[in-house]
Amino acid sequence: MPEILTERRGHLGLITLNRPKALNALNADMCRDFLDVLLEWRDDPDIAQVAVMGAGERGLCAGGDIVAIYRDILDRSGASADFWRIEYQLNVLIDEYPKPYIALMDGIVLGGGIGISAHGSHRIVTETSRCGMPEVGIGFFPDVGGTHLLARAPHAAGRLAALTGMKFGAADTIALGLADSYVPEARIPDVLADLEVQPAASVLASYAETPEPGFLHEEWVQAFGEASTPAVMRALELHEYPQAQEALKALGAACPSSVRLAEELIHLAGADLRKDLQREYRAAVHRLDDPDFAEGIRAAVIDKDRTAQWTEAVPGLSPGQRTQRHLEPLFGAELTFALLGEDLAEKSHS
């Protein structure tokens, strides 16, 4: 079966990620097919709006195929850089899409799943949604524009999401600015049917409800406003809220070099997604050379022992120098946006 399914339903173009056994994890071919159909439909007068959903019952998308990235770290085929190059251009196309782009973010929506949903114009969560950017747990950082998105979130909440990798329900995903509307999962088929003939804004206005409260409004979240990670952890220790203790545990288990890198990338993020993705692309490619990335993937999905042994110090580099190394130029290999066929736009962002 194709890994990307496309349908024309009235004036709606529907894209379905079709790797349910892998929780619809993205690979380079899927991203390229996804990008190509968006470009085709962008100029198609019969398509008024586009929606994306995931096959199966578990969720939209669990992110990128990190097993493939692990293999690339070992054999250095360049496959990961090629994957990110296509994926990040897809993220830009979604962000700049001239037609309504409706993301159905029910179930698991992590990492790369955020990239194909949270940059859209209409982002729907349900009572089953569990959304987040868990990359610091595998020695990486929130990419696919994650640092761009979380830099725009309320400061303490965005920092919590980036540095712990926690998953969030509907209300908190909306509070983070990663989604717009809550619709009960049982109503999603009705939403899709109405999108075939009605504009997205009016459809969502008629179906949107108020989700159950999350926890990002609770006082303990402000602990993530502290200046340093140790200070955040000390502040969290003063709170007995279950989620506060979960956040403390997650922050303690997160890769320290990933936490520092995520902090720096969020600090540098601005209003231009293209520029932020170019910075993330540099960091991602350089991260392949950092021992923590391979170790994080090994512990999570290769050996599955969940006991990553993080490298506290790299010989010859201070922690700050280790972070800054990820921002160095990739001479002759920087991220461009050639697949979008927008030379003028590319020049304006270079």
mmCIF file of C-alpha atoms in Angstrom:
data_model
loop_
_atom_site.group_PDB
_atom_site.id
_atom_site.type_symbol
_atom_site.label_atom_id
_atom_site.label_comp_id
_atom_site.label_asym_id
_atom_site.label_seq_id
_atom_site.Cartn_x
_atom_site.Cartn_y
_atom_site.Cartn_z
ATOM 1 C CA MET A 1 0.000 0.000 0.000
ATOM 2 C CA PRO A 2 1.181 3.548 -0.673
ATOM 3 C CA GLU A 3 2.488 5.309 2.442
ATOM 4 C CA ILE A 4 0.708 8.528 1.448
ATOM 5 C CA LEU A 5 -2.920 8.296 0.331
ATOM 6 C CA THR A 6 -4.637 11.192 -1.440
ATOM 7 C CA GLU A 7 -8.319 11.726 -2.165
ATOM 8 C CA ARG A 8 -10.429 14.415 -3.735
ATOM 9 C CA ARG A 9 -13.650 14.800 -1.797
ATOM 10 C CA GLY A 10 -15.657 17.598 -3.319
ATOM 11 C CA HIS A 11 -13.550 20.726 -2.888
ATOM 12 C CA LEU A 12 -11.442 19.062 -0.175
ATOM 13 C CA GLY A 13 -8.096 17.448 -0.837
ATOM 14 C CA LEU A 14 -7.474 14.791 1.840
ATOM 15 C CA ILE A 15 -3.992 13.446 2.630
ATOM 16 C CA THR A 16 -3.697 10.351 4.821
ATOM 17 C CA LEU A 17 -0.411 9.139 6.288
ATOM 18 C CA ASN A 18 -0.570 5.384 5.762
ATOM 19 C CA ARG A 19 1.997 3.623 7.961
ATOM 20 C CA PRO A 20 -0.282 2.681 10.866
ATOM 21 C CA LYS A 21 1.979 -0.115 12.139
ATOM 22 C CA ALA A 22 4.760 2.475 12.539
ATOM 23 C CA LEU A 23 2.309 5.043 13.937
ATOM 24 C CA ASN A 24 2.629 6.843 10.592
ATOM 25 C CA ALA A 25 6.275 7.766 11.197
ATOM 26 C CA LEU A 26 7.652 9.882 8.366
ATOM 27 C CA ASN A 27 10.404 8.959 5.942
ATOM 28 C CA ALA A 28 11.927 10.853 3.027
ATOM 29 C CA ASP A 29 9.685 9.300 0.373
ATOM 30 C CA MET A 30 6.548 10.156 2.345
ATOM 31 C CA CYS A 31 7.660 13.750 2.815
ATOM 32 C CA ARG A 32 8.470 14.101 -0.880
ATOM 33 C CA ASP A 33 5.093 12.658 -1.926
ATOM 34 C CA PHE A 34 3.353 14.887 0.620
ATOM 35 C CA LEU A 35 5.171 17.960 -0.688
ATOM 36 C CA ASP A 36 4.457 17.095 -4.315
ATOM 37 C CA VAL A 37 0.715 16.715 -3.793
ATOM 38 C CA LEU A 38 0.529 19.986 -1.851
ATOM 39 C CA LEU A 39 2.263 21.750 -4.726
ATOM 40 C CA GLU A 40 -0.142 20.147 -7.200
ATOM 41 C CA TRP A 41 -3.210 21.114 -5.192
ATOM 42 C CA ARG A 42 -1.909 24.618 -4.450
ATOM 43 C CA ASP A 43 -2.607 25.587 -8.055
ATOM 44 C CA ASP A 44 -5.661 23.381 -8.607
ATOM 45 C CA PRO A 45 -8.866 25.463 -8.812
ATOM 46 C CA ASP A 46 -10.976 22.432 -7.887
ATOM 47 C CA ILE A 47 -9.256 22.089 -4.491
ATOM 48 C CA ALA A 48 -10.367 24.808 -2.074
ATOM 49 C CA GLN A 49 -8.719 23.418 1.055
ATOM 50 C CA VAL A 50 -6.561 20.540 2.241
ATOM 51 C CA ALA A 51 -6.811 18.256 5.293
ATOM 52 C CA VAL A 52 -4.298 15.768 6.701
ATOM 53 C CA MET A 53 -4.990 12.788 8.956
ATOM 54 C CA GLY A 54 -3.328 9.548 10.025
ATOM 55 C CA ALA A 55 -4.394 5.997 9.189
ATOM 56 C CA GLY A 56 -5.223 3.656 12.042
ATOM 57 C CA GLU A 57 -6.522 4.361 15.512
ATOM 58 C CA ARG A 58 -3.348 5.439 17.321
ATOM 59 C CA GLY A 59 -2.752 8.913 15.986
ATOM 60 C CA LEU A 60 -1.656 11.279 13.268
ATOM 61 C CA CYS A 61 2.113 10.746 13.375
ATOM 62 C CA ALA A 62 4.753 9.699 15.916
ATOM 63 C CA GLY A 63 7.501 11.701 14.179
ATOM 64 C CA GLY A 64 10.406 10.743 11.943
ATOM 65 C CA ASP A 65 11.870 7.292 11.464
ATOM 66 C CA ILE A 66 14.623 7.437 14.094
ATOM 67 C CA VAL A 67 15.767 3.858 13.444
ATOM 68 C CA ALA A 68 16.742 4.986 9.937
ATOM 69 C CA ILE A 69 18.598 7.946 11.467
ATOM 70 C CA TYR A 70 20.476 5.572 13.775
ATOM 71 C CA ARG A 71 21.569 3.490 10.788
ATOM 72 C CA ASP A 72 22.754 6.658 9.074
ATOM 73 C CA ILE A 73 24.795 7.683 12.121
ATOM 74 C CA LEU A 74 26.581 4.345 11.839
ATOM 75 C CA ASP A 75 27.154 4.231 8.080
ATOM 76 C CA ARG A 76 27.004 7.952 7.153
ATOM 77 C CA SER A 77 25.118 7.566 3.895
ATOM 78 C CA GLY A 78 23.768 11.110 4.094
ATOM 79 C CA ALA A 79 20.205 9.796 4.301
ATOM 80 C CA SER A 80 19.307 11.818 7.397
ATOM 81 C CA ALA A 81 20.430 15.114 5.892
ATOM 82 C CA ASP A 82 18.407 14.326 2.761
ATOM 83 C CA PHE A 83 15.353 13.453 4.862
ATOM 84 C CA TRP A 84 15.535 16.656 6.895
ATOM 85 C CA ARG A 85 16.091 18.715 3.752
ATOM 86 C CA ILE A 86 12.803 17.487 2.278
ATOM 87 C CA GLU A 87 10.908 17.482 5.573
ATOM 88 C CA TYR A 88 11.834 21.055 6.485
ATOM 89 C CA GLN A 89 10.806 22.311 3.047
ATOM 90 C CA LEU A 90 7.475 20.543 3.569
ATOM 91 C CA ASN A 91 7.105 22.393 6.889
ATOM 92 C CA VAL A 92 7.641 25.723 5.099
ATOM 93 C CA LEU A 93 5.129 24.867 2.386
ATOM 94 C CA ILE A 94 2.519 24.059 5.026
ATOM 95 C CA ASP A 95 3.258 27.295 6.891
ATOM 96 C CA GLU A 96 2.961 29.399 3.729
ATOM 97 C CA TYR A 97 0.144 27.448 2.070
ATOM 98 C CA PRO A 98 -2.302 29.833 0.383
ATOM 99 C CA LYS A 99 -5.331 27.619 0.990
ATOM 100 C CA PRO A 100 -6.789 26.459 4.309
ATOM 101 C CA TYR A 101 -4.717 23.568 5.673
ATOM 102 C CA ILE A 102 -6.605 21.532 8.264
ATOM 103 C CA ALA A 103 -4.618 19.175 10.504
ATOM 104 C CA LEU A 104 -6.520 16.483 12.410
ATOM 105 C CA MET A 105 -4.286 16.060 15.470
ATOM 106 C CA ASP A 106 -6.063 13.239 17.246
ATOM 107 C CA GLY A 107 -4.119 10.546 19.093
ATOM 108 C CA ILE A 108 -0.326 10.642 19.125
ATOM 109 C CA VAL A 109 1.221 13.700 17.440
ATOM 110 C CA LEU A 110 4.927 13.955 18.202
ATOM 111 C CA GLY A 111 8.036 15.510 16.677
ATOM 112 C CA GLY A 112 7.656 15.397 12.908
ATOM 113 C CA GLY A 113 3.912 15.013 13.442
ATOM 114 C CA ILE A 114 3.929 18.499 14.957
ATOM 115 C CA GLY A 115 5.816 19.682 11.875
ATOM 116 C CA ILE A 116 3.067 18.593 9.485
ATOM 117 C CA SER A 117 0.258 19.909 11.688
ATOM 118 C CA ALA A 118 1.168 22.866 13.893
ATOM 119 C CA HIS A 119 2.353 24.984 10.946
ATOM 120 C CA GLY A 120 -1.106 24.691 9.371
ATOM 121 C CA SER A 121 -3.847 27.298 9.359
ATOM 122 C CA HIS A 122 -6.514 25.184 11.116
ATOM 123 C CA ARG A 123 -5.327 22.692 13.741
ATOM 124 C CA ILE A 124 -7.833 20.401 15.450
ATOM 125 C CA VAL A 125 -7.239 18.409 18.640
ATOM 126 C CA THR A 126 -9.543 15.862 20.268
ATOM 127 C CA GLU A 127 -9.896 14.191 23.666
ATOM 128 C CA THR A 128 -7.408 11.541 22.495
ATOM 129 C CA SER A 129 -4.676 13.993 21.488
ATOM 130 C CA ARG A 130 -1.246 13.524 23.025
ATOM 131 C CA CYS A 131 1.021 16.089 21.443
ATOM 132 C CA GLY A 132 4.613 17.067 22.119
ATOM 133 C CA MET A 133 8.230 17.459 21.098
ATOM 134 C CA PRO A 134 10.038 14.639 22.961
ATOM 135 C CA GLU A 135 13.415 14.932 21.218
ATOM 136 C CA VAL A 136 15.522 15.847 24.273
ATOM 137 C CA GLY A 137 14.827 12.325 25.518
ATOM 138 C CA ILE A 138 16.750 10.819 22.586
ATOM 139 C CA GLY A 139 19.668 13.248 22.491
ATOM 140 C CA PHE A 140 18.183 15.532 19.836
ATOM 141 C CA PHE A 141 16.186 18.797 20.014
ATOM 142 C CA PRO A 142 12.733 20.045 18.922
ATOM 143 C CA ASP A 143 13.173 20.449 15.169
ATOM 144 C CA VAL A 144 10.717 20.701 12.207
ATOM 145 C CA GLY A 145 10.282 24.311 13.307
ATOM 146 C CA GLY A 146 9.725 23.227 16.908
ATOM 147 C CA THR A 147 12.117 25.842 18.272
ATOM 148 C CA HIS A 148 10.263 28.464 16.194
ATOM 149 C CA LEU A 149 6.877 27.367 17.545
ATOM 150 C CA LEU A 150 7.887 26.973 21.186
ATOM 151 C CA ALA A 151 9.688 30.328 21.188
ATOM 152 C CA ARG A 152 6.284 31.891 20.440
ATOM 153 C CA ALA A 153 4.500 30.003 23.238
ATOM 154 C CA PRO A 154 4.079 31.510 26.720
ATOM 155 C CA HIS A 155 7.658 31.492 28.015
ATOM 156 C CA ALA A 156 7.491 29.038 30.929
ATOM 157 C CA ALA A 157 5.099 26.677 29.130
ATOM 158 C CA GLY A 158 7.152 26.643 25.934
ATOM 159 C CA ARG A 159 10.303 25.973 27.884
ATOM 160 C CA LEU A 160 8.609 23.156 29.785
ATOM 161 C CA ALA A 161 7.546 21.534 26.507
ATOM 162 C CA ALA A 162 11.010 21.863 24.949
ATOM 163 C CA LEU A 163 13.111 20.744 27.914
ATOM 164 C CA THR A 164 11.004 17.840 29.218
ATOM 165 C CA GLY A 165 9.487 16.343 26.063
ATOM 166 C CA MET A 166 6.201 15.833 27.918
ATOM 167 C CA LYS A 167 2.997 15.024 26.032
ATOM 168 C CA PHE A 168 0.025 17.379 26.228
ATOM 169 C CA GLY A 169 -3.712 16.971 25.901
ATOM 170 C CA ALA A 170 -6.060 19.143 23.898
ATOM 171 C CA ALA A 171 -6.302 22.181 26.191
ATOM 172 C CA ASP A 172 -2.571 22.421 26.784
ATOM 173 C CA THR A 173 -1.729 21.900 23.114
ATOM 174 C CA ILE A 174 -3.961 24.880 22.357
ATOM 175 C CA ALA A 175 -2.366 26.875 25.208
ATOM 176 C CA LEU A 176 1.067 26.239 23.683
ATOM 177 C CA GLY A 177 -0.129 27.647 20.367
ATOM 178 C CA LEU A 178 0.264 24.303 18.587
ATOM 179 C CA ALA A 179 -3.473 23.884 17.909
ATOM 180 C CA ASP A 180 -6.552 26.069 17.551
ATOM 181 C CA SER A 181 -9.749 24.089 18.039
ATOM 182 C CA TYR A 182 -11.073 21.187 20.087
ATOM 183 C CA VAL A 183 -13.550 18.839 18.425
ATOM 184 C CA PRO A 184 -14.680 15.518 19.993
ATOM 185 C CA GLU A 185 -13.172 12.610 18.097
ATOM 186 C CA ALA A 186 -16.589 11.175 17.265
ATOM 187 C CA ARG A 187 -17.396 14.316 15.262
ATOM 188 C CA ILE A 188 -14.315 14.176 13.013
ATOM 189 C CA PRO A 189 -16.094 12.242 10.207
ATOM 190 C CA ASP A 190 -18.806 14.919 10.214
ATOM 191 C CA VAL A 191 -16.163 17.639 10.060
ATOM 192 C CA LEU A 192 -14.551 15.980 7.036
ATOM 193 C CA ALA A 193 -17.910 15.607 5.297
ATOM 194 C CA ASP A 194 -18.718 19.281 5.789
ATOM 195 C CA LEU A 195 -15.246 20.341 4.625
ATOM 196 C CA GLU A 196 -16.070 18.853 1.221
ATOM 197 C CA VAL A 197 -18.514 21.690 0.580
ATOM 198 C CA GLN A 198 -17.990 24.391 3.234
ATOM 199 C CA PRO A 199 -15.052 26.656 4.169
ATOM 200 C CA ALA A 200 -12.866 25.471 7.041
ATOM 201 C CA ALA A 201 -13.499 28.507 9.235
ATOM 202 C CA SER A 202 -17.277 28.080 9.245
ATOM 203 C CA VAL A 203 -17.085 24.302 9.684
ATOM 204 C CA LEU A 204 -14.804 24.533 12.708
ATOM 205 C CA ALA A 205 -16.852 27.321 14.236
ATOM 206 C CA SER A 206 -19.866 25.017 14.214
ATOM 207 C CA TYR A 207 -18.085 22.010 15.711
ATOM 208 C CA ALA A 208 -15.574 23.497 18.165
ATOM 209 C CA GLU A 209 -16.154 22.844 21.861
ATOM 210 C CA THR A 210 -14.285 23.561 25.087
ATOM 211 C CA PRO A 211 -11.838 20.814 26.118
ATOM 212 C CA GLU A 212 -11.252 19.537 29.623
ATOM 213 C CA PRO A 213 -8.691 21.743 31.432
ATOM 214 C CA GLY A 214 -5.048 20.786 31.227
ATOM 215 C CA PHE A 215 -2.283 21.743 33.642
ATOM 216 C CA LEU A 216 -0.304 24.524 31.981
ATOM 217 C CA HIS A 217 -2.347 27.105 33.908
ATOM 218 C CA GLU A 218 -1.124 25.719 37.271
ATOM 219 C CA GLU A 219 1.317 27.771 39.334
ATOM 220 C CA TRP A 220 4.125 25.234 39.326
ATOM 221 C CA VAL A 221 4.634 25.688 35.573
ATOM 222 C CA GLN A 222 6.229 29.062 36.344
ATOM 223 C CA ALA A 223 9.199 27.140 37.737
ATOM 224 C CA PHE A 224 10.308 26.947 34.106
ATOM 225 C CA GLY A 225 10.821 30.680 34.184
ATOM 226 C CA GLU A 226 13.940 30.154 36.312
ATOM 227 C CA ALA A 227 17.211 31.060 34.610
ATOM 228 C CA SER A 228 18.982 27.694 34.691
ATOM 229 C CA THR A 229 18.034 24.029 34.557
ATOM 230 C CA PRO A 230 19.267 23.361 38.130
ATOM 231 C CA ALA A 231 17.160 26.304 39.325
ATOM 232 C CA VAL A 232 14.115 24.923 37.515
ATOM 233 C CA MET A 233 14.624 21.555 39.176
ATOM 234 C CA ARG A 234 14.977 23.106 42.626
ATOM 235 C CA ALA A 235 11.761 25.059 42.074
ATOM 236 C CA LEU A 236 9.907 21.953 40.913
ATOM 237 C CA GLU A 237 10.958 20.061 44.037
ATOM 238 C CA LEU A 238 8.796 22.459 46.059
ATOM 239 C CA HIS A 239 5.595 21.360 44.321
ATOM 240 C CA GLU A 240 3.639 18.155 44.897
ATOM 241 C CA TYR A 241 1.412 18.372 41.830
ATOM 242 C CA PRO A 242 1.628 15.057 39.920
ATOM 243 C CA GLN A 243 2.542 16.793 36.675
ATOM 244 C CA ALA A 244 5.210 18.844 38.450
ATOM 245 C CA GLN A 245 6.854 15.654 39.645
ATOM 246 C CA GLU A 246 6.505 14.166 36.168
ATOM 247 C CA ALA A 247 8.201 17.246 34.706
ATOM 248 C CA LEU A 248 10.982 17.015 37.305
ATOM 249 C CA LYS A 249 11.600 13.376 36.442
ATOM 250 C CA ALA A 250 11.559 14.083 32.695
ATOM 251 C CA LEU A 251 13.948 17.018 33.017
ATOM 252 C CA GLY A 252 16.302 14.906 35.102
ATOM 253 C CA ALA A 253 16.301 12.157 32.477
ATOM 254 C CA ALA A 254 16.643 14.479 29.472
ATOM 255 C CA CYS A 255 19.951 14.661 27.631
ATOM 256 C CA PRO A 256 21.852 17.639 29.144
ATOM 257 C CA SER A 257 23.558 18.581 25.878
ATOM 258 C CA SER A 258 20.173 18.476 24.118
ATOM 259 C CA VAL A 259 18.638 20.709 26.770
ATOM 260 C CA ARG A 260 21.401 23.291 26.291
ATOM 261 C CA LEU A 261 21.042 23.140 22.503
ATOM 262 C CA ALA A 262 17.255 23.475 22.653
ATOM 263 C CA GLU A 263 17.596 26.489 24.946
ATOM 264 C CA GLU A 264 20.001 28.178 22.543
ATOM 265 C CA LEU A 265 17.879 27.511 19.456
ATOM 266 C CA ILE A 266 14.741 28.817 21.141
ATOM 267 C CA HIS A 267 16.651 31.922 22.249
ATOM 268 C CA LEU A 268 17.763 32.534 18.645
ATOM 269 C CA ALA A 269 14.365 31.833 17.049
ATOM 270 C CA GLY A 270 12.559 34.752 15.451
ATOM 271 C CA ALA A 271 9.578 35.539 13.264
ATOM 272 C CA ASP A 272 10.900 33.915 10.078
ATOM 273 C CA LEU A 273 10.275 30.163 9.982
ATOM 274 C CA ARG A 274 12.601 29.711 7.017
ATOM 275 C CA LYS A 275 15.548 31.196 8.867
ATOM 276 C CA ASP A 276 14.779 29.190 11.994
ATOM 277 C CA LEU A 277 14.583 25.978 9.966
ATOM 278 C CA GLN A 278 17.901 26.756 8.305
ATOM 279 C CA ARG A 279 19.390 27.061 11.791
ATOM 280 C CA GLU A 280 17.724 23.833 12.914
ATOM 281 C CA TYR A 281 19.036 22.082 9.809
ATOM 282 C CA ARG A 282 22.606 23.056 10.688
ATOM 283 C CA ALA A 283 22.082 21.807 14.216
ATOM 284 C CA ALA A 284 20.496 18.542 13.068
ATOM 285 C CA VAL A 285 23.318 17.684 10.658
ATOM 286 C CA HIS A 286 25.989 18.574 13.229
ATOM 287 C CA ARG A 287 24.104 16.567 15.846
ATOM 288 C CA LEU A 288 24.859 13.387 13.900
ATOM 289 C CA ASP A 289 28.458 13.807 15.118
ATOM 290 C CA ASP A 290 27.525 14.184 18.784
ATOM 291 C CA PRO A 291 27.707 10.919 20.759
ATOM 292 C CA ASP A 292 24.520 11.673 22.684
ATOM 293 C CA PHE A 293 22.264 11.368 19.631
ATOM 294 C CA ALA A 294 23.244 7.800 18.785
ATOM 295 C CA GLU A 295 23.139 6.845 22.464
ATOM 296 C CA GLY A 296 19.679 8.319 22.914
ATOM 297 C CA ILE A 297 18.236 6.416 19.961
ATOM 298 C CA ARG A 298 19.979 3.224 21.051
ATOM 299 C CA ALA A 299 18.467 3.373 24.515
ATOM 300 C CA ALA A 300 14.998 4.288 23.272
ATOM 301 C CA VAL A 301 14.368 2.098 20.230
ATOM 302 C CA ILE A 302 17.345 -0.168 19.458
ATOM 303 C CA ASP A 303 18.128 -1.912 22.761
ATOM 304 C CA LYS A 304 15.077 -0.365 24.450
ATOM 305 C CA ASP A 305 16.749 -0.412 27.852
ATOM 306 C CA ARG A 306 15.810 3.230 28.561
ATOM 307 C CA THR A 307 19.129 3.777 30.308
ATOM 308 C CA ALA A 308 20.960 6.236 28.094
ATOM 309 C CA GLN A 309 24.462 7.093 29.292
ATOM 310 C CA TRP A 310 24.847 10.736 28.328
ATOM 311 C CA THR A 311 28.284 12.147 27.538
ATOM 312 C CA GLU A 312 28.788 14.934 30.039
ATOM 313 C CA ALA A 313 31.946 16.336 28.474
ATOM 314 C CA VAL A 314 33.477 16.220 24.990
ATOM 315 C CA PRO A 315 37.287 16.513 25.086
ATOM 316 C CA GLY A 316 38.535 19.928 24.062
ATOM 317 C CA LEU A 317 35.113 21.599 24.222
ATOM 318 C CA SER A 318 33.376 23.458 27.016
ATOM 319 C CA PRO A 319 29.598 22.899 27.276
ATOM 320 C CA GLY A 320 29.048 26.257 25.577
ATOM 321 C CA GLN A 321 31.466 25.431 22.764
ATOM 322 C CA ARG A 322 29.805 22.074 22.294
ATOM 323 C CA THR A 323 26.469 23.860 21.832
ATOM 324 C CA GLN A 324 27.868 26.510 19.494
ATOM 325 C CA ARG A 325 29.469 23.871 17.284
ATOM 326 C CA HIS A 326 25.950 22.903 16.191
ATOM 327 C CA LEU A 327 25.397 26.372 14.725
ATOM 328 C CA GLU A 328 28.425 26.382 12.429
ATOM 329 C CA PRO A 329 27.775 26.760 8.669
ATOM 330 C CA LEU A 330 27.443 23.722 6.436
ATOM 331 C CA PHE A 331 29.606 24.921 3.585
ATOM 332 C CA GLY A 332 27.988 23.972 0.294
ATOM 333 C CA ALA A 333 25.220 22.058 2.055
ATOM 334 C CA GLU A 334 22.969 24.641 3.707
ATOM 335 C CA LEU A 335 19.213 24.174 3.650
ATOM 336 C CA THR A 336 17.589 25.846 0.640
ATOM 337 C CA PHE A 337 14.009 25.758 -0.553
ATOM 338 C CA ALA A 338 14.583 24.635 -4.121
ATOM 339 C CA LEU A 339 11.833 21.984 -4.011
ATOM 340 C CA LEU A 340 9.241 24.733 -3.558
ATOM 341 C CA GLY A 341 10.134 26.262 -6.921
ATOM 342 C CA GLU A 342 10.228 29.749 -5.473
ATOM 343 C CA ASP A 343 13.575 31.228 -6.507
ATOM 344 C CA LEU A 344 12.514 34.779 -5.665
ATOM 345 C CA ALA A 345 11.271 33.776 -2.217
ATOM 346 C CA GLU A 346 14.447 31.790 -1.617
ATOM 347 C CA LYS A 347 16.667 34.752 -2.495
ATOM 348 C CA SER A 348 14.690 37.014 -0.191
ATOM 349 C CA HIS A 349 15.357 34.657 2.731
ATOM 350 C CA SER A 350 19.000 33.906 2.006
#
